[in-house]
Structure formats: structure tokens, C-alpha cells
Short mmCIF file of C-alpha atoms in Angstrom, two decimals:
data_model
loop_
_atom_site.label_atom_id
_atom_site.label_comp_id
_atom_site.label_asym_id
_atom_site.label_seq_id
_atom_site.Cartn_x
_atom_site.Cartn_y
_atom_site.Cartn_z
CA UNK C 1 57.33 -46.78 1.72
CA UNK C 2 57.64 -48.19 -1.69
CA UNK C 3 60.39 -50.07 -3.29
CA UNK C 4 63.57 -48.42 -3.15
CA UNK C 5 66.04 -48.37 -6.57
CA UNK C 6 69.96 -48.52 -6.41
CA UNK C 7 71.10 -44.98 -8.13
CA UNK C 8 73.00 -46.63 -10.62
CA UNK C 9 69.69 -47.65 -12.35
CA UNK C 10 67.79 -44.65 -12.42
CA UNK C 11 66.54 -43.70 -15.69
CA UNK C 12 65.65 -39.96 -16.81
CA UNK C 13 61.98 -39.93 -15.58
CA UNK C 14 61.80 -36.93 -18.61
CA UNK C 15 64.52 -35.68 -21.02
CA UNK C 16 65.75 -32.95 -19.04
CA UNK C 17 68.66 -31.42 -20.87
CA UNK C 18 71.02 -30.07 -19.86
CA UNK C 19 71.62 -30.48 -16.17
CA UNK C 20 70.68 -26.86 -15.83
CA UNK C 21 66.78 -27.52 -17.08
CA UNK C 22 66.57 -30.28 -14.60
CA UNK C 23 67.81 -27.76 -11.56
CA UNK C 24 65.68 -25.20 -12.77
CA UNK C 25 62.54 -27.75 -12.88
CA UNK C 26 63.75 -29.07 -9.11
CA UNK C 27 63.96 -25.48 -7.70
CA UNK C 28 60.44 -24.63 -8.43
CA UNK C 29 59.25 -28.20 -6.69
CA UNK C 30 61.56 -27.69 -3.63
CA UNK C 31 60.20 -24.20 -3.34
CA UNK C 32 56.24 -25.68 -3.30
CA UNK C 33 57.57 -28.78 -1.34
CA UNK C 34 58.63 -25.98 1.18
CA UNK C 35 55.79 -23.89 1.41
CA UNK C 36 53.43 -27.15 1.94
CA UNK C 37 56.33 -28.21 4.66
CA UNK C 38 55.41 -24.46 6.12
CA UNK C 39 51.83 -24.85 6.16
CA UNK C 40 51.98 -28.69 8.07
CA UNK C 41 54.14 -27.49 10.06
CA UNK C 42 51.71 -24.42 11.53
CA UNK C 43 51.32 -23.57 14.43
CA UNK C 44 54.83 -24.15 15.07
CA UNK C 45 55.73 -26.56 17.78
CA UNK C 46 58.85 -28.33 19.08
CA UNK C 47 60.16 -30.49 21.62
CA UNK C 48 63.98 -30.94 22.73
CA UNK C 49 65.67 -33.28 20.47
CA UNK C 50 67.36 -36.15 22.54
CA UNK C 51 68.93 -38.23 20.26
CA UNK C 52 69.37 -38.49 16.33
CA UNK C 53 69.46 -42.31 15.25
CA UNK C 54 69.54 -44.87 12.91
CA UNK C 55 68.99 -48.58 12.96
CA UNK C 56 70.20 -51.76 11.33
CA UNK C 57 69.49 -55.44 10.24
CA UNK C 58 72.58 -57.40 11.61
CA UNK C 59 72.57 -58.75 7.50
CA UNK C 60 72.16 -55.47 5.92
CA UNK C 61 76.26 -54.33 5.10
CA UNK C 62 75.16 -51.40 3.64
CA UNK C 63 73.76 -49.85 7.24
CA UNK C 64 75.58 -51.82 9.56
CA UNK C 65 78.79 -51.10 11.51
CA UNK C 66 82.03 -51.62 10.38
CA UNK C 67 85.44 -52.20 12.41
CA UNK C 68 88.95 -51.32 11.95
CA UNK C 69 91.08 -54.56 11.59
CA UNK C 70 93.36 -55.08 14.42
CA UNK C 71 91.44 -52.05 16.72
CA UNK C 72 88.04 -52.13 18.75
CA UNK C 73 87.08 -49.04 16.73
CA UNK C 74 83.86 -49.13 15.06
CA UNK C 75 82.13 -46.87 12.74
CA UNK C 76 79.65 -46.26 10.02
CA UNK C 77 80.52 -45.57 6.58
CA UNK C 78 78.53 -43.57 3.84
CA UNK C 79 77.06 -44.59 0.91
CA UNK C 80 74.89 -43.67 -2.32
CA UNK C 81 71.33 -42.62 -1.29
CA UNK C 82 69.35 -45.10 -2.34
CA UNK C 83 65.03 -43.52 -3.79
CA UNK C 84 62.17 -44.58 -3.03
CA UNK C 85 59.18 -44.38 -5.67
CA UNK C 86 56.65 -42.59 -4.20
CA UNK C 87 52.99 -42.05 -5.40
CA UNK C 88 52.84 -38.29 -6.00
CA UNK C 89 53.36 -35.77 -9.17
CA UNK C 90 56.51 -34.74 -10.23
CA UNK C 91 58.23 -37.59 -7.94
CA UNK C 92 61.47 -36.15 -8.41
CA UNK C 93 64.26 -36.09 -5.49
CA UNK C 94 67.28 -33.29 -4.45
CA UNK C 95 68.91 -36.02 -2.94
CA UNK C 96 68.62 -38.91 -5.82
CA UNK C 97 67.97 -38.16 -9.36
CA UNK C 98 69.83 -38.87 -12.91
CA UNK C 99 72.52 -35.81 -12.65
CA UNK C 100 73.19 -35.66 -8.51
CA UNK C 101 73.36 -39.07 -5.84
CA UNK C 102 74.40 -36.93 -2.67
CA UNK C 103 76.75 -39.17 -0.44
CA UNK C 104 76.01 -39.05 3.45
CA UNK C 105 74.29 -40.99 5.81
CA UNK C 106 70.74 -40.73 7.05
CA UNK C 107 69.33 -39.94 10.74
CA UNK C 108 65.62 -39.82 12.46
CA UNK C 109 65.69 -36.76 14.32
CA UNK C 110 62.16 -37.69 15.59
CA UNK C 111 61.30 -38.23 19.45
CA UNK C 112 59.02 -40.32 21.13
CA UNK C 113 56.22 -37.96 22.70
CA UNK C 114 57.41 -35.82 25.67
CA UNK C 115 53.71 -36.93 28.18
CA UNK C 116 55.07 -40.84 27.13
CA UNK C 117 56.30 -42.73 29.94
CA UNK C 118 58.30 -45.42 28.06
CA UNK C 119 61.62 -44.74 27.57
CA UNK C 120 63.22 -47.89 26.46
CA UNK C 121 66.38 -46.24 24.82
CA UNK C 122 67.72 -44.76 27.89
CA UNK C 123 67.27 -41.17 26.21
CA UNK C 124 64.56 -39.75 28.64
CA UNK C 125 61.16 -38.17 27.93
CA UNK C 126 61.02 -37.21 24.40
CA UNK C 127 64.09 -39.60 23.55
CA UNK C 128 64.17 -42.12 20.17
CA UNK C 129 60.91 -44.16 19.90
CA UNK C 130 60.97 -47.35 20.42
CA UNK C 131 60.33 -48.80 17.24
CA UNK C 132 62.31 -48.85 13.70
CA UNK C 133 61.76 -50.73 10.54
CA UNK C 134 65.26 -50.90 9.73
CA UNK C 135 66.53 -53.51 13.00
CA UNK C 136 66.65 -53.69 16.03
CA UNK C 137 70.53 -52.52 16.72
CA UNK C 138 70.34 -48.80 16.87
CA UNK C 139 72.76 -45.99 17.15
CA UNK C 140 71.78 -42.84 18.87
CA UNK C 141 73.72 -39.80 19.44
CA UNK C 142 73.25 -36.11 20.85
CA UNK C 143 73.14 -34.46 17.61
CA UNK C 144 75.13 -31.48 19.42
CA UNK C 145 77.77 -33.58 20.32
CA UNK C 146 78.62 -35.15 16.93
CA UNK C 147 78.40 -31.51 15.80
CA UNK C 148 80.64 -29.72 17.78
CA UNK C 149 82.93 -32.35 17.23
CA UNK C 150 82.70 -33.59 13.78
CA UNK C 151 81.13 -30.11 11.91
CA UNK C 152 81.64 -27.85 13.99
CA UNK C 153 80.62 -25.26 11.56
CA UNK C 154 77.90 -26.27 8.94
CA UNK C 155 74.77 -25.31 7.15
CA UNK C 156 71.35 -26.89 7.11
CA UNK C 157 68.96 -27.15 3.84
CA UNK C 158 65.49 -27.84 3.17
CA UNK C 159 65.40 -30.37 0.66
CA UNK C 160 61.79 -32.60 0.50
CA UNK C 161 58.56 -32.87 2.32
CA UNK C 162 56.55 -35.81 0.94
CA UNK C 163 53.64 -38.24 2.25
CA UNK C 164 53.97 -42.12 2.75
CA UNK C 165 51.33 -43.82 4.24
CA UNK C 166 49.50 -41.64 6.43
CA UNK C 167 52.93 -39.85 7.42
CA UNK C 168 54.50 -37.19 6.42
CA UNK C 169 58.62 -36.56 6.27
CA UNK C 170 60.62 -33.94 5.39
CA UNK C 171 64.19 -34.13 4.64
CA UNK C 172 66.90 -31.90 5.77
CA UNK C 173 70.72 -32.08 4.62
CA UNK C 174 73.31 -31.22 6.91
CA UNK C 175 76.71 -29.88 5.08
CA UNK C 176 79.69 -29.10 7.17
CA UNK C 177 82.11 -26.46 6.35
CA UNK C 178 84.58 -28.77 5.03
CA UNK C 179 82.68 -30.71 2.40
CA UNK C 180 83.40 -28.82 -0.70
CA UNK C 181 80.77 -31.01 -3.33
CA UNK C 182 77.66 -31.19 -1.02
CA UNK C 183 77.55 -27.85 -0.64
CA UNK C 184 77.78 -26.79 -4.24
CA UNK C 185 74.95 -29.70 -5.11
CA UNK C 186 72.54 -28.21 -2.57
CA UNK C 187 72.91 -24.96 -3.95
CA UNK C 188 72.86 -26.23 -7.84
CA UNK C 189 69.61 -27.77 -7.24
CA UNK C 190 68.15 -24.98 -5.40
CA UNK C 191 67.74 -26.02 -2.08
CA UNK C 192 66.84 -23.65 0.17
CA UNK C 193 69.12 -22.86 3.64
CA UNK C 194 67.95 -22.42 7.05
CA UNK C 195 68.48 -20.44 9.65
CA UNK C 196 70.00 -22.70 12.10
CA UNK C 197 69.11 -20.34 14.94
CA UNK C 198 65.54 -19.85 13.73
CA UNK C 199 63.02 -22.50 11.64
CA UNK C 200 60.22 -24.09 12.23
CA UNK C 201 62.13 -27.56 11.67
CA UNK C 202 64.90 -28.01 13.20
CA UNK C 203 66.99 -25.54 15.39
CA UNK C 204 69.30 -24.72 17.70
CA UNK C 205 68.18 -22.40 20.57
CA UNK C 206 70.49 -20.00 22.66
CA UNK C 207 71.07 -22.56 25.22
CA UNK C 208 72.74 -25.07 22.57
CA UNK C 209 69.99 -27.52 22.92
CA UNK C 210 68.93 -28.39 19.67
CA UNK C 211 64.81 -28.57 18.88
CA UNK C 212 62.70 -31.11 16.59
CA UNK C 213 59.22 -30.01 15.25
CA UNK C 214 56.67 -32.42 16.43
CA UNK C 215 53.53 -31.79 14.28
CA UNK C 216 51.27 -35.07 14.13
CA UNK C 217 52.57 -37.47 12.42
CA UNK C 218 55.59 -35.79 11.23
CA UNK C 219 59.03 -37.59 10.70
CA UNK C 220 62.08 -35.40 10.49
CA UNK C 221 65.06 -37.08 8.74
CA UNK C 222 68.43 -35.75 8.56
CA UNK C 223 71.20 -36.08 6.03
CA UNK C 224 74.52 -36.07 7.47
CA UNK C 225 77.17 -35.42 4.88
CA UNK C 226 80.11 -36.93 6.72
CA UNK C 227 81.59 -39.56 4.90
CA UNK C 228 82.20 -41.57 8.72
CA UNK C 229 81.15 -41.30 11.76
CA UNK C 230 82.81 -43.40 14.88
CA UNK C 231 80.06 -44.92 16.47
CA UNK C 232 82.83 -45.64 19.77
CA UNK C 233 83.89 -42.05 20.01
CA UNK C 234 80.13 -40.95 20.08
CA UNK C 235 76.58 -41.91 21.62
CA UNK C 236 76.32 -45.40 21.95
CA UNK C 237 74.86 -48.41 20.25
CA UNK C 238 71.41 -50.02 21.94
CA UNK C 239 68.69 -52.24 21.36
CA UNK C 240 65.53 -51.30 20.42
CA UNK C 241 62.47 -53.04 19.03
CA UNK C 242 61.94 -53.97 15.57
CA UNK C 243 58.68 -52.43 13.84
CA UNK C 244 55.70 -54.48 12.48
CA UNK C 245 56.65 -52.86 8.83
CA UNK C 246 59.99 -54.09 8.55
CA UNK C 247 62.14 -52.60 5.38
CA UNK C 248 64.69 -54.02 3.87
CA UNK C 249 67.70 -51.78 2.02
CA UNK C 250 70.84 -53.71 0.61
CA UNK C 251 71.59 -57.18 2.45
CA UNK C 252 74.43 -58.30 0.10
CA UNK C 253 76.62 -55.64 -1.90
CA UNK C 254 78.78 -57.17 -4.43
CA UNK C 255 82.46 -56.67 -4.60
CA UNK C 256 82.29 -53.91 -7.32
CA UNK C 257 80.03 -52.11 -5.63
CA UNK C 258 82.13 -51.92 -2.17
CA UNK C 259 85.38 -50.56 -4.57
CA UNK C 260 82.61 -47.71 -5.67
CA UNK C 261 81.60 -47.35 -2.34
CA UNK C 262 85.12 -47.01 -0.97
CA UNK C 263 86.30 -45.17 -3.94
CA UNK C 264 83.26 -42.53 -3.77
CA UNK C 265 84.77 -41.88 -0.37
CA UNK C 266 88.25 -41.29 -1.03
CA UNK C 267 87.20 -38.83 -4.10
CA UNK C 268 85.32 -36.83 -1.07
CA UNK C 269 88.40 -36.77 1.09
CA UNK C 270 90.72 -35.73 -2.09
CA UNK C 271 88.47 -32.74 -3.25
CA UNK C 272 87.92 -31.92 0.55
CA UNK C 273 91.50 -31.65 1.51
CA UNK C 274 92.29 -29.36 -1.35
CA UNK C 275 90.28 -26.77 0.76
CA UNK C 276 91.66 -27.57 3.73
CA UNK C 277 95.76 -27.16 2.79
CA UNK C 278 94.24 -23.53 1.00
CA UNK C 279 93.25 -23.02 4.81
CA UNK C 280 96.08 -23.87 6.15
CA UNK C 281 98.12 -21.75 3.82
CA UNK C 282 95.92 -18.70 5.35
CA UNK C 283 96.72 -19.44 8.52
CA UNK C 284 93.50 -21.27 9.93
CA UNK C 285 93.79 -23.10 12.45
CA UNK C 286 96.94 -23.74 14.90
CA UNK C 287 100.10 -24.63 14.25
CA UNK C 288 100.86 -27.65 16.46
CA UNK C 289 102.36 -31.18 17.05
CA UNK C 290 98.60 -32.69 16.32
CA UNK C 291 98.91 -30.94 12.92
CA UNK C 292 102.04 -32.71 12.13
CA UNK C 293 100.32 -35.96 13.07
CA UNK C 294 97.69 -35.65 11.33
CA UNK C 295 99.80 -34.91 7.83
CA UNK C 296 101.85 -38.11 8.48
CA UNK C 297 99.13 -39.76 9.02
CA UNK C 298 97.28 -39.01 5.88
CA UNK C 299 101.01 -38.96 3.82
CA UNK C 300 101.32 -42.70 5.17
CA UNK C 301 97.40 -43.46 4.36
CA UNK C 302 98.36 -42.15 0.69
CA UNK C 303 101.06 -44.68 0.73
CA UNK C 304 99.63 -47.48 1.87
CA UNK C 305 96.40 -47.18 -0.63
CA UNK C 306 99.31 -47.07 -3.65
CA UNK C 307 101.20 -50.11 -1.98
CA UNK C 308 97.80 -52.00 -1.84
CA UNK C 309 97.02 -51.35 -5.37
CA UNK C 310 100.29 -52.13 -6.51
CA UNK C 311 100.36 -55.46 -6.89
CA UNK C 312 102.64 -58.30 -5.37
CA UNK C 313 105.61 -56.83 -3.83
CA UNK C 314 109.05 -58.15 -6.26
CA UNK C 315 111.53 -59.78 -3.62
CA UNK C 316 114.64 -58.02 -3.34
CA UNK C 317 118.43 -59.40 -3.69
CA UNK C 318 119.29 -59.36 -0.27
CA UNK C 319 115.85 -60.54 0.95
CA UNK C 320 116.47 -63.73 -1.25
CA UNK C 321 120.25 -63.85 0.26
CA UNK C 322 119.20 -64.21 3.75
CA UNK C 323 116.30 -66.36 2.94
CA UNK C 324 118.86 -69.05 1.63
CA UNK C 325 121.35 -68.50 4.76
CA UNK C 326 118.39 -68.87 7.07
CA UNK C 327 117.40 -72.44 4.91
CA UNK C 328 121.25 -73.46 5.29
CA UNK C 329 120.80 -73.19 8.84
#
């Protein structure tokens, strides 16, 4: 698929200024990316969508899971989204370019054929194939589940339809309610919004079940923009087999580039929660004992984070009082 570039080292492919002229310029290729996305996609057909997943290289800590110290809680945490060069004009991406690096993690939304008989991820007919580039552990979920519970609310965007190979993707970006900055950069960059109920990509229909377009050869990815996902609340963790084709992304991140990672994250939850006291102020949502948990929980998170970067704690008086009883003893 080409080699893929870290965001941070991304130069102006042309001198696009200001950010406004590069939006502008994106918009019109987004809107021709779409219509070609259209036209593959004709006559429109779908199958159910089983599972949304994503794989992993048990050295790549970048994809892989991570787990809460002290608790059997596991999860999967966002990062940068990392470009791939691809042979085509105007190679320029909504997702990674010089002014916008969305933050969100990436799922295959595409199922193995409905008439195939091997169904090696426990999903059933039409369920996640049985290959990935990316490793062999794999997390699959029902992408209705993780919805209702993580997003319940949330909009869906076309974003890219390009060619690799002799395959064809397109990208979709899925922005819940509550995430304030993905929103606004979808919209910026003109990316164009679906009608959940009704597209010939991905949709729900009136039963809930959610629908994949299968066209030949056709890869459906989408962009979650949740900045975790708990991968022990949800779906569950398998094996699958590891493709011929095998693709690297980031085996080793240096220590600098975890604090941005980390950091990146907490910005998100700042700006986010902004939104979320206004909402609470006009009366969304109940008034409960869970909400009262959840605001000492995040007070005490706040805390902790400013303990952690505050350096060595300074031993008190009467800490260094008892200390010397407890040595005459």
C-alpha cells in the first residue's frame, strides 16, 4: 500500500496558503473522490455487516492493546493517523495533510463473502475475513453495539475513495455527538455527511442491523473518533490468520512521542467536556448518583495528572517525626 509517513513529517506537497485555500482545493477532490465512490459502487449492493475489526502485530505499540495497571481491563488507545503515499493525482488526504491529523482509530467494516463457508472468526456467514496484514490478534465488534453504547448519537462522512493494488477503499469517519474538534475538521475540509439511514456505503436499516457495500473488490474502512475503546467491555479479541502482504505501522514509539500521544488525548477530553458541563447546565441528561460518580471521578483524575507532574512529593514535619520514633523502636 505504499510506505506510510509519521504526520509530524509531512511537508506542504504545494504552498497552500492560508488553511482556507487548502480546504477549498480538498472540497473539490472529496466531491470527485465521491462521485467516482458513487459510480463503483453502482448497482448498489450490501450484505449485513457482522463485525467491524482491526488487527495487530504483538510488537507494534502503536495498534496493540493496552491494560490498566492493577485491573484486567484492556483497551485500545487512539493515535495520529499515520498516510500512505499513494500513486494517483492530487494525492492529498481529509484525514492527514499539513493543516489537519484527525485523531481516532481505524476499523475494516468489510465481510468475508455471504455463499463462503469458512468462518474462522466465529462471526457467521458474511463475518471478518480471515486474513489481515496487520497480525494475527484481532479485535472484532458489532459495530451497533459499540454504538449504542459508546456514540450513541453520531454522524458519518465521506471522506476518500482511492485505488491500491487492484483494490479499491473508501474511507468513512465516524464522529459522535460529543467530540467537539472532529466534527468541525470534517466540515472545514468539506467532507460530505451521510445519511445514516440511507447510502450506498454504509447504513443502518429499520431493523438496527447495520449494512456494508460489497462491490468487487471493495474495502470499506471506518474511522472511529473515540479517543478509547475497552476491548473487555465489547466484542472480543480472536485469532485470525496473518496475510501473505504483511504491513508494518510503528513497532517502537519513543518516549516523546507516547507524552504527545497521551497529551493529544487529554486535549480531546478537555475541549470535549466543555460541551458536555454546557449540557448539563441545560438540563440533558439525568440527574443521578452515577452523575456524581462520574464528576469525582474525573475531579480525582484531574488531581492525580497534577500530582504526577508535580514532581517528588516534599516530606512533611510530622511524617519525618514518626519516621524517627518508628527507627527508635
Amino acid at each position: 500500500m505504499g510506505a506510510m509517513q509519521s504526520s509530524q513529517h509531512i511537508p506542504h506537497p504545494h504552498p497552500y496558503e492560508p488553511v482556507e485555500a487548502y480546504c477549498k482545493m480538498l472540497e473539490s477532490l472529496i466531491q470527485r473522490r465521491y462521485q467516482e465512490a458513487l459510480t463503483y459502487c453502482t448497482p448498489a449492493t450490501a450484505q449485513p455487516c457482522r463485525r467491524i475489526y482491526r488487527n495487530w502485530h504483538p510488537d507494534d505499540h502503536q495498534r496493540r492493546e493496552k491494560q490498566l495497571e492493577h485491573v484486567e481491563s484492556r483497551f485500545l488507545l487512539s493515535y495520529p493517523a499515520e498516510k500512505y503515499n499513494l500513486v494517483r493525482d492530487d494525492d492529498h488526504s481529509p484525514v492527514v495533510n499539513p493543516f489537519f491529523n484527525l485523531s481516532g482509530l481505524f476499523f475494516c467494516a468489510t465481510g468475508s463473502p455471504l455463499s463462503s463457508d469458512m468462518d474462522e472468526t466465529g462471526a457467521g456467514a458474511g463475518g471478518p475475513v480471515a486474513t489481515s496484514p496487520y497480525g494475527k490478534t484481532r479485535f472484532q465488534v458489532e459495530f451497533g453495539q459499540l454504538q449504542r453504547c459508546l456514540f450513541p448519537n453520531f454522524k458519518l462522512y465521506f471522506a476518500d475513495h482511492y485505488k491500491v493494488v487492484g483494490d479499491w477503499y473508501i474511507q468513512l469517519i465516524v464522529v459522535p455527538s460529543w467530540n467537539v474538534m472532529l466534527e468541525k475538521q470534517c466540515v472545514q475540509q468539506g467532507m460530505i455527511e451521510l445519511d445514516i439511514r440511507s447510502n450506498p456505503f454504509f447504513y443502518r436499516a429499520d431493523d438496527g442491523q447495520y449494512w456494508v457495500c460489497n462491490s468487487p473488490k471493495l474495502w470499506m474502512e471506518l474511522f472511529i473518533g473515540c479517543d478509547t475503546i475497552p476491548t473487555t467491555d465489547f466484542g472480543e479479541v480472536v485469532e485470525s490468520r496473518l496475510h501473505e502482504k504483511v504491513r508494518k505501522t510503528r513497532n517502537r514509539l519513543t518516549e516523546q512521542e507516547e507524552r504527545e500521544r497521551h497529551a493529544r488525548v487529554i486535549d480531546n477530553v478537555a475541549r470535549d467536556l466543555v460541551k458536555l458541563a454546557e449540557g448539563l447546565r441545560q438540563g440533558l441528561g439525568p440527574m443521578d448518583r452515577e452523575l456524581v460518580d462520574l464528576t469525582y471521578g474525573l475531579s480525582m483524575a484531574r488531581t492525580q495528572l497534577a500530582v504526577m507532574q508535580s514532581g517528588p512529593i516534599a516530606t512533611g514535619p510530622a511524617e519525618l517525626e514518626q519516621r524517627d520514633e518508628s527507627r527508635e523502636e
